[in-house]
GROMACS .gro file of C-alpha atoms in nm:
model
  159
    1UNK     CA    1   1.347  -2.175  -1.343
    2UNK     CA    2   1.138  -1.860  -1.372
    3UNK     CA    3   0.839  -1.879  -1.602
    4UNK     CA    4   0.692  -1.566  -1.761
    5UNK     CA    5   0.382  -1.589  -1.542
    6UNK     CA    6   0.581  -1.628  -1.220
    7UNK     CA    7   0.796  -1.332  -1.317
    8UNK     CA    8   0.479  -1.130  -1.377
    9UNK     CA    9   0.352  -1.223  -1.032
   10UNK     CA   10   0.679  -1.117  -0.874
   11UNK     CA   11   0.679  -0.786  -1.057
   12UNK     CA   12   0.313  -0.724  -0.973
   13UNK     CA   13   0.378  -0.791  -0.604
   14UNK     CA   14   0.672  -0.554  -0.610
   15UNK     CA   15   0.466  -0.286  -0.785
   16UNK     CA   16   0.185  -0.328  -0.531
   17UNK     CA   17   0.427  -0.294  -0.241
   18UNK     CA   18   0.580   0.020  -0.392
   19UNK     CA   19   0.233   0.164  -0.444
   20UNK     CA   20   0.137   0.090  -0.084
   21UNK     CA   21   0.459   0.248   0.041
   22UNK     CA   22   0.394   0.567  -0.157
   23UNK     CA   23   0.036   0.586  -0.024
   24UNK     CA   24   0.158   0.541   0.332
   25UNK     CA   25   0.426   0.806   0.277
   26UNK     CA   26   0.162   1.055   0.157
   27UNK     CA   27  -0.047   0.983   0.469
   28UNK     CA   28   0.255   1.036   0.691
   29UNK     CA   29   0.331   1.365   0.512
   30UNK     CA   30  -0.025   1.479   0.579
   31UNK     CA   31   0.021   1.394   0.947
   32UNK     CA   32   0.335   1.608   0.963
   33UNK     CA   33   0.160   1.890   0.776
   34UNK     CA   34  -0.131   1.875   1.022
   35UNK     CA   35   0.106   1.886   1.320
   36UNK     CA   36   0.290   2.182   1.163
   37UNK     CA   37  -0.039   2.365   1.100
   38UNK     CA   38  -0.151   2.310   1.461
   39UNK     CA   39   0.185   2.434   1.596
   40UNK     CA   40   0.169   2.747   1.377
   41UNK     CA   41  -0.190   2.810   1.484
   42UNK     CA   42  -0.094   2.775   1.852
   43UNK     CA   43   0.192   3.019   1.791
   44UNK     CA   44  -0.044   3.273   1.635
   45UNK     CA   45  -0.283   3.245   1.930
   46UNK     CA   46   0.002   3.298   2.174
   47UNK     CA   47   0.144   3.594   1.980
   48UNK     CA   48  -0.197   3.762   1.960
   49UNK     CA   49  -0.284   3.734   2.330
   50UNK     CA   50  -0.276   4.045   2.546
   51UNK     CA   51   0.040   4.009   2.760
   52UNK     CA   52  -0.143   4.162   3.056
   53UNK     CA   53  -0.367   3.856   3.061
   54UNK     CA   54  -0.103   3.626   3.211
   55UNK     CA   55  -0.323   3.323   3.279
   56UNK     CA   56  -0.439   3.303   2.920
   57UNK     CA   57  -0.087   3.374   2.789
   58UNK     CA   58   0.062   3.099   3.007
   59UNK     CA   59  -0.203   2.854   2.892
   60UNK     CA   60  -0.150   2.940   2.525
   61UNK     CA   61   0.227   2.917   2.562
   62UNK     CA   62   0.195   2.571   2.717
   63UNK     CA   63  -0.035   2.468   2.433
   64UNK     CA   64   0.212   2.601   2.175
   65UNK     CA   65   0.500   2.411   2.340
   66UNK     CA   66   0.291   2.095   2.340
   67UNK     CA   67   0.215   2.135   1.969
   68UNK     CA   68   0.585   2.194   1.895
   69UNK     CA   69   0.673   1.871   2.077
   70UNK     CA   70   0.408   1.682   1.878
   71UNK     CA   71   0.546   1.831   1.556
   72UNK     CA   72   0.897   1.723   1.650
   73UNK     CA   73   0.778   1.368   1.722
   74UNK     CA   74   0.582   1.355   1.394
   75UNK     CA   75   0.884   1.473   1.194
   76UNK     CA   76   1.115   1.221   1.364
   77UNK     CA   77   0.870   0.936   1.299
   78UNK     CA   78   0.834   1.046   0.937
   79UNK     CA   79   1.211   1.043   0.885
   80UNK     CA   80   1.253   0.708   1.061
   81UNK     CA   81   0.975   0.545   0.862
   82UNK     CA   82   1.105   0.687   0.533
   83UNK     CA   83   1.443   0.532   0.604
   84UNK     CA   84   1.278   0.197   0.686
   85UNK     CA   85   1.070   0.214   0.367
   86UNK     CA   86   1.375   0.281   0.154
   87UNK     CA   87   1.533  -0.035   0.296
   88UNK     CA   88   1.214  -0.234   0.236
   89UNK     CA   89   1.274  -0.299  -0.134
   90UNK     CA   90   1.647  -0.352  -0.134
   91UNK     CA   91   1.807  -0.607  -0.365
   92UNK     CA   92   1.790  -0.886  -0.108
   93UNK     CA   93   1.415  -0.848  -0.067
   94UNK     CA   94   1.360  -0.824  -0.443
   95UNK     CA   95   1.538  -1.158  -0.477
   96UNK     CA   96   1.316  -1.302  -0.206
   97UNK     CA   97   1.007  -1.190  -0.400
   98UNK     CA   98   1.143  -1.349  -0.716
   99UNK     CA   99   1.206  -1.668  -0.519
  100UNK     CA  100   0.844  -1.663  -0.404
  101UNK     CA  101   0.736  -1.646  -0.766
  102UNK     CA  102   0.905  -1.978  -0.836
  103UNK     CA  103   0.721  -2.127  -0.538
  104UNK     CA  104   0.378  -2.028  -0.672
  105UNK     CA  105   0.245  -2.386  -0.718
  106UNK     CA  106   0.366  -2.483  -0.371
  107UNK     CA  107   0.203  -2.177  -0.216
  108UNK     CA  108  -0.121  -2.235  -0.405
  109UNK     CA  109  -0.147  -2.600  -0.301
  110UNK     CA  110  -0.041  -2.544   0.059
  111UNK     CA  111  -0.345  -2.602   0.283
  112UNK     CA  112  -0.216  -2.329   0.516
  113UNK     CA  113  -0.255  -2.065   0.242
  114UNK     CA  114  -0.589  -1.893   0.314
  115UNK     CA  115  -0.844  -1.843   0.036
  116UNK     CA  116  -0.804  -1.466   0.078
  117UNK     CA  117  -0.438  -1.493  -0.025
  118UNK     CA  118  -0.520  -1.726  -0.313
  119UNK     CA  119  -0.771  -1.471  -0.444
  120UNK     CA  120  -0.507  -1.201  -0.415
  121UNK     CA  121  -0.256  -1.414  -0.603
  122UNK     CA  122  -0.514  -1.481  -0.878
  123UNK     CA  123  -0.589  -1.107  -0.907
  124UNK     CA  124  -0.218  -1.041  -0.951
  125UNK     CA  125  -0.198  -1.299  -1.231
  126UNK     CA  126  -0.525  -1.257  -1.421
  127UNK     CA  127  -0.628  -0.941  -1.603
  128UNK     CA  128  -0.978  -1.060  -1.695
  129UNK     CA  129  -1.190  -1.361  -1.787
  130UNK     CA  130  -1.440  -1.358  -2.075
  131UNK     CA  131  -1.703  -1.614  -2.170
  132UNK     CA  132  -1.775  -1.637  -2.544
  133UNK     CA  133  -2.083  -1.837  -2.642
  134UNK     CA  134  -2.121  -1.967  -2.994
  135UNK     CA  135  -2.194  -2.332  -3.065
  136UNK     CA  136  -1.962  -2.400  -2.776
  137UNK     CA  137  -1.864  -2.191  -2.478
  138UNK     CA  138  -1.505  -2.066  -2.471
  139UNK     CA  139  -1.349  -1.924  -2.157
  140UNK     CA  140  -1.079  -1.672  -2.242
  141UNK     CA  141  -0.839  -1.598  -1.958
  142UNK     CA  142  -0.620  -1.294  -2.023
  143UNK     CA  143  -0.312  -1.272  -1.801
  144UNK     CA  144  -0.144  -0.950  -1.690
  145UNK     CA  145   0.167  -1.043  -1.888
  146UNK     CA  146  -0.038  -1.034  -2.209
  147UNK     CA  147  -0.087  -1.407  -2.256
  148UNK     CA  148  -0.430  -1.549  -2.333
  149UNK     CA  149  -0.551  -1.899  -2.253
  150UNK     CA  150  -0.862  -2.041  -2.425
  151UNK     CA  151  -1.061  -2.317  -2.254
  152UNK     CA  152  -1.335  -2.465  -2.476
  153UNK     CA  153  -1.646  -2.629  -2.325
  154UNK     CA  154  -1.937  -2.789  -2.508
  155UNK     CA  155  -2.246  -2.571  -2.466
  156UNK     CA  156  -2.443  -2.874  -2.348
  157UNK     CA  157  -2.245  -2.876  -2.023
  158UNK     CA  158  -2.351  -2.520  -1.942
  159UNK     CA  159  -2.720  -2.521  -2.023
   0.00000   0.00000   0.00000
């Protein structure tokens, strides 16, 4: 059975993955734009060369062709990766993420789960933690789903 906190973890993981995919897509777009710019620049150099200077013209034409090939490769890779990314968050994988959310206690207690991943899981669950000191100390844990958990401690244990 899905609990509200496990559902929040699943949704947060999905949102993080979608954010990462969009960042990667922007980086890939910049790579294609850079390749396009270099190909256009090589074309301009070739077009502006004096045709009587055959050695320079041949060299610039070879450079332009090389840049066009690189642009073609970059565009093909961009298209391929975009198709892969669109398949990344299909319904089957969303269900798998939701299934992971129900396994949260098992994952947390598994000795094979590294501390780095446990910290990441905690960051996905917890919005912030506040210590309130009056006569006693109260730890307020605010979860991303909006829930708040209060843990009271006698002040004598802290000081």
